[in-house]
PDB file of C-alpha atoms in Angstrom:
ATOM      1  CA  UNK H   1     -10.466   3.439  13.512  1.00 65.00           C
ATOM      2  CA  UNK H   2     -14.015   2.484  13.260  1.00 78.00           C
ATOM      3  CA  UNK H   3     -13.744   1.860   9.270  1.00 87.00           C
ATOM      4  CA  UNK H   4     -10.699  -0.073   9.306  1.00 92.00           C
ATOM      5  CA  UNK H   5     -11.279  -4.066  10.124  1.00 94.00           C
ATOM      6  CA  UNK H   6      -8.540  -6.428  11.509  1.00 95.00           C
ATOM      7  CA  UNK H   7      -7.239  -9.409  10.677  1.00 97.00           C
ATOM      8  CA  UNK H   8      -3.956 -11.280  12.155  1.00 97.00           C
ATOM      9  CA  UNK H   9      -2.416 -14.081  11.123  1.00 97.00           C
ATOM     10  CA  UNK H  10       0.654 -16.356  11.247  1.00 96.00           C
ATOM     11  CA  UNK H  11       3.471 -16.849   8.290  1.00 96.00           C
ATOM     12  CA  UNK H  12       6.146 -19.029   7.288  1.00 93.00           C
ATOM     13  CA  UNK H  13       8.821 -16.605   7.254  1.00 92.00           C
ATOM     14  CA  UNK H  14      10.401 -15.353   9.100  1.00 93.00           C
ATOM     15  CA  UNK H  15       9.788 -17.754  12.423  1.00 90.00           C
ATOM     16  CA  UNK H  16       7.722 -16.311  15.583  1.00 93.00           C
ATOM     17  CA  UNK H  17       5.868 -13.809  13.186  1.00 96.00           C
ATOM     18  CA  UNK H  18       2.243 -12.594  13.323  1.00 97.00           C
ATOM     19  CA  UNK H  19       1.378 -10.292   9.933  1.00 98.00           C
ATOM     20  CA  UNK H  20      -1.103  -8.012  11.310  1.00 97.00           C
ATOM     21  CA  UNK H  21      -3.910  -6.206   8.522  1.00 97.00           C
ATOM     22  CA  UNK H  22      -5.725  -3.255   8.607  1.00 95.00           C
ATOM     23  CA  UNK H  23      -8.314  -2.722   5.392  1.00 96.00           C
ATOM     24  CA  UNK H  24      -9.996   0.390   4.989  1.00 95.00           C
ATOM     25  CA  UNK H  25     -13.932  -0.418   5.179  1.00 96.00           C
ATOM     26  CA  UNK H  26     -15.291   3.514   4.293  1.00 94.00           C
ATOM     27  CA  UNK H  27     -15.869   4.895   1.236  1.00 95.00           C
ATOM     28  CA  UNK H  28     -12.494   7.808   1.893  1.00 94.00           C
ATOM     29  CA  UNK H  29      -9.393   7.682   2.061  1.00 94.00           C
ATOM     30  CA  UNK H  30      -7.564   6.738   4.857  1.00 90.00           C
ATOM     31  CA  UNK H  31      -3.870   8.073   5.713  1.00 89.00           C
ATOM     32  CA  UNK H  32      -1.545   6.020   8.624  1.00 86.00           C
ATOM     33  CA  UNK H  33       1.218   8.922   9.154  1.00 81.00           C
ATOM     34  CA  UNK H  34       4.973   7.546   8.625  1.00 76.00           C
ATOM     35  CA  UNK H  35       4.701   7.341  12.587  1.00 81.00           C
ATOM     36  CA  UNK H  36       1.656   5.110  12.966  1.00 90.00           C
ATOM     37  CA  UNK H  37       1.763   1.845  14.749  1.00 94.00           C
ATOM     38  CA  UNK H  38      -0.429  -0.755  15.535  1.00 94.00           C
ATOM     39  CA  UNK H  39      -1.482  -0.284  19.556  1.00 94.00           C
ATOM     40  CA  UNK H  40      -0.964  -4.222  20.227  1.00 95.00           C
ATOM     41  CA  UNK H  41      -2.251  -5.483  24.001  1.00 93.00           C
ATOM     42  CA  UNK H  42      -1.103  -9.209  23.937  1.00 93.00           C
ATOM     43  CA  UNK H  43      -2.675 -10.311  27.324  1.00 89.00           C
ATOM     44  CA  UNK H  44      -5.390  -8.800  29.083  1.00 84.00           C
ATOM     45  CA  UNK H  45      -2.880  -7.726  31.809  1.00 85.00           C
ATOM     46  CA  UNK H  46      -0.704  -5.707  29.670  1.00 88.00           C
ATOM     47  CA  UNK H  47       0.122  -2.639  31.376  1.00 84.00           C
ATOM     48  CA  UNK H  48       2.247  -0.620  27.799  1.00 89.00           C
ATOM     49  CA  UNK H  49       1.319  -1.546  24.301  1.00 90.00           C
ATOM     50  CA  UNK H  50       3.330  -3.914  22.630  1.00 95.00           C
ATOM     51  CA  UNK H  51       7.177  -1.659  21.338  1.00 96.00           C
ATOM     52  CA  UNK H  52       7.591  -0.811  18.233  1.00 96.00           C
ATOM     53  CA  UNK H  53      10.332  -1.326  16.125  1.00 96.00           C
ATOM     54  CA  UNK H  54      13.111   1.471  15.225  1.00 93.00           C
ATOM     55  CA  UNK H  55      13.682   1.703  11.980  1.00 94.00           C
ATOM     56  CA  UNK H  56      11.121   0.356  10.700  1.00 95.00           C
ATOM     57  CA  UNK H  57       9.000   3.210   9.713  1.00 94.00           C
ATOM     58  CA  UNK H  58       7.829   3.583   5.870  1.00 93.00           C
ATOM     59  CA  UNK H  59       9.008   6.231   4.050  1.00 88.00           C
ATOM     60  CA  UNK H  60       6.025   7.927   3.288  1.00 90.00           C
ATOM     61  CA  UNK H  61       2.674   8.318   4.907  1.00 92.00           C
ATOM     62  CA  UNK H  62       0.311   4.772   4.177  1.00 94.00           C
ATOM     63  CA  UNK H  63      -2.903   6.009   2.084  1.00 94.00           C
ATOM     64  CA  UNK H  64      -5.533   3.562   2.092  1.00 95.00           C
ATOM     65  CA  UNK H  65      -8.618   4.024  -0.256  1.00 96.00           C
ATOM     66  CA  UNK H  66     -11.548   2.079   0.022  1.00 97.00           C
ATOM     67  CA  UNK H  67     -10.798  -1.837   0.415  1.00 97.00           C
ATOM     68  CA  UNK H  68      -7.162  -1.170   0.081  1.00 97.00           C
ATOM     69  CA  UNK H  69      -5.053  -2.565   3.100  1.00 97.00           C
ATOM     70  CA  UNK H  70      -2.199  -1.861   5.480  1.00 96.00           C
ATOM     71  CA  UNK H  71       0.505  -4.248   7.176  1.00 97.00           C
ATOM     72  CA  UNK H  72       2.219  -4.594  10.214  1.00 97.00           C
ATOM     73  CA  UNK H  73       4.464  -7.303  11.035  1.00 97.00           C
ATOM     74  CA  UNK H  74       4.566  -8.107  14.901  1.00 97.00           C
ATOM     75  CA  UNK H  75       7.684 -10.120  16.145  1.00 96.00           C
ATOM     76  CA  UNK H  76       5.950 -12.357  19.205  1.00 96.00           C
ATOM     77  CA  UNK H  77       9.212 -14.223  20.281  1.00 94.00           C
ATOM     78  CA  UNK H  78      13.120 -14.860  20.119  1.00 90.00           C
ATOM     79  CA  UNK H  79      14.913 -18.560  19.854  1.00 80.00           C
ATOM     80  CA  UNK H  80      17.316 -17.257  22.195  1.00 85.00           C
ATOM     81  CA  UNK H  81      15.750 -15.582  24.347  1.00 80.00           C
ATOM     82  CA  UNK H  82      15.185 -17.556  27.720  1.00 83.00           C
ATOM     83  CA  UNK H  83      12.062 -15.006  29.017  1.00 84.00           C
ATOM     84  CA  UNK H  84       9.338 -17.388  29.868  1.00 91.00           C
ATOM     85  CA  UNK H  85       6.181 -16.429  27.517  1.00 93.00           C
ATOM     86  CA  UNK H  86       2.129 -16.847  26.833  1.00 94.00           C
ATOM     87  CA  UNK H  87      -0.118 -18.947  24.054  1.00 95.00           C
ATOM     88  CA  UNK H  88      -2.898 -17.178  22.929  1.00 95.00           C
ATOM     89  CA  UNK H  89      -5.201 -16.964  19.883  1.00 95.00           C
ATOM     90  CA  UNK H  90      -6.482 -13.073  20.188  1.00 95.00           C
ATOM     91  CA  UNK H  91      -5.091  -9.725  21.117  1.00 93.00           C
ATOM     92  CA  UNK H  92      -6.378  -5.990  20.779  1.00 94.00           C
ATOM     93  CA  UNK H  93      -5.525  -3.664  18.453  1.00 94.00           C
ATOM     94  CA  UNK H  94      -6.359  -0.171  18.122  1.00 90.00           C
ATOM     95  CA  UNK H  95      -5.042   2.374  15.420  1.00 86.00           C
ATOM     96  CA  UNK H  96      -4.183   5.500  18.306  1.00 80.00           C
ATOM     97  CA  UNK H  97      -4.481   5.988  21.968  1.00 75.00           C
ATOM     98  CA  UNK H  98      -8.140   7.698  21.636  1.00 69.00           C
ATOM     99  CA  UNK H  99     -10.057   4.729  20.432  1.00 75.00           C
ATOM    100  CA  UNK H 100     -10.941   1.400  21.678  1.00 81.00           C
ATOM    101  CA  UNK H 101      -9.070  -1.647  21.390  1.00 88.00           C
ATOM    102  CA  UNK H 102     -10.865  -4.572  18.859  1.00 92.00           C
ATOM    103  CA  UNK H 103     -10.322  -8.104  19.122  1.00 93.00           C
ATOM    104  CA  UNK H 104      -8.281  -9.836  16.586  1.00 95.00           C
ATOM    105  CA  UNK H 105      -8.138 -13.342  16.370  1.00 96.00           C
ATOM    106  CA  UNK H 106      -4.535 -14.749  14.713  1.00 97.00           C
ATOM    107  CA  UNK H 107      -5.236 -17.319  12.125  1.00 97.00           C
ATOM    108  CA  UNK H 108      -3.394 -20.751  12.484  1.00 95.00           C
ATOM    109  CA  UNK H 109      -3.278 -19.381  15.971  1.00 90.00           C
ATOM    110  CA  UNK H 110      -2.249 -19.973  18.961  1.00 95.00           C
ATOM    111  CA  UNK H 111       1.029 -18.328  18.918  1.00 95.00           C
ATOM    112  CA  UNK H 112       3.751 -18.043  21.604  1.00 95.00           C
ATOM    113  CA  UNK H 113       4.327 -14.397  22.741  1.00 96.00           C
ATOM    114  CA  UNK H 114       7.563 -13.305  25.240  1.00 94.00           C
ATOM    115  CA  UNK H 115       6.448 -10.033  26.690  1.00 89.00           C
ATOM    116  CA  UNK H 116      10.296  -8.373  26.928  1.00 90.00           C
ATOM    117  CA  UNK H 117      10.619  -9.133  23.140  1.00 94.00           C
ATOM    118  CA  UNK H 118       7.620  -9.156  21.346  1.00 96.00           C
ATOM    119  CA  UNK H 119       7.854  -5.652  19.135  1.00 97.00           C
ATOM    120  CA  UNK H 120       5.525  -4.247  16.387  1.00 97.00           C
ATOM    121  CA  UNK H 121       6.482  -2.557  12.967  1.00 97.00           C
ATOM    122  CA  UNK H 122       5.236   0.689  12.009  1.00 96.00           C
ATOM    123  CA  UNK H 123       2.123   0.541   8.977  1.00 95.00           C
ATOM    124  CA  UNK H 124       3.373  -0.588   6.049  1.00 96.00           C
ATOM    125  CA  UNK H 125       1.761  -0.493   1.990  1.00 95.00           C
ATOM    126  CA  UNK H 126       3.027  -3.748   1.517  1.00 95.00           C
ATOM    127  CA  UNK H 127       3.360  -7.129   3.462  1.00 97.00           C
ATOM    128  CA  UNK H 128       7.129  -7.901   2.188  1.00 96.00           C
ATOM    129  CA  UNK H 129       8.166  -4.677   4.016  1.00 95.00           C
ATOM    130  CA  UNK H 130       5.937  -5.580   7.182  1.00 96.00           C
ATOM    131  CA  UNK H 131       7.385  -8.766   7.661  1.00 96.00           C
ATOM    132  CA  UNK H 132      11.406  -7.808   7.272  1.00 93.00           C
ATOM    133  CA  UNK H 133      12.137  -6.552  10.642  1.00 86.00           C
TER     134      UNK H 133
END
């Protein structure tokens, strides 16, 4: 976790989506295993990190070599859902329960986040696959 940096930020398509990056910063290679997720805390009162989403794990392990990157799409809200949500412009991430959450800030942030429905993919290779759940 220490040699990957973060980045977050918010797309087009599809609606009340946050693509979420993780680039490998060492000099080795770095594997996600096909059950990987990004650990997601979207308000500093979280109690559970952010769900992921079934189905959407890759179908092999992610290997990231030096500078390469991995993607995780992260679903923040639903048009019709009527929970009552959050704005905010950061959230933590960390890579497994063992290390310590960093402090992403989303790009063309702030975003609206429902707590009941915001879900997180598993790491992806590519951002296409991230970002279709």
């Amino acid at each position: 976790a220490s040699a990957l940096t973060f980045e977050a930020g918010t797309v087009n398509r599809p609606i009340n989506h946050v693509l979420l990056k993780a680039t490998n910063t060492s000099k080795k290679t770095c594997d996600f295993s096909a059950e990987t997720y990004p650990l997601l805390r979207l308000h500093k009162d979280q109690q559970a990190v952010t769900p992921v989403i079934d189905g959407s794990e890759p179908q092999a392990v992610v290997t990231l070599a030096p500078g390469e990157t991995a993607y995780a799409g992260v679903m923040l809200s639903a048009a019709d859902s009527p929970e009552k949500g959050f704005r905010t412009s950061k959230f933590g991430v960390a890579v497994s329960r063992d290390t310590t959450l960093k402090n992403v800030t989303v790009k063309g942030g702030p975003v609206y986040v429902q707590p009941g429905v915001a879900q997180v993919t598993y790491w992806q290779d590519n951002p296409a696959d991230a970002l279709v759940w």
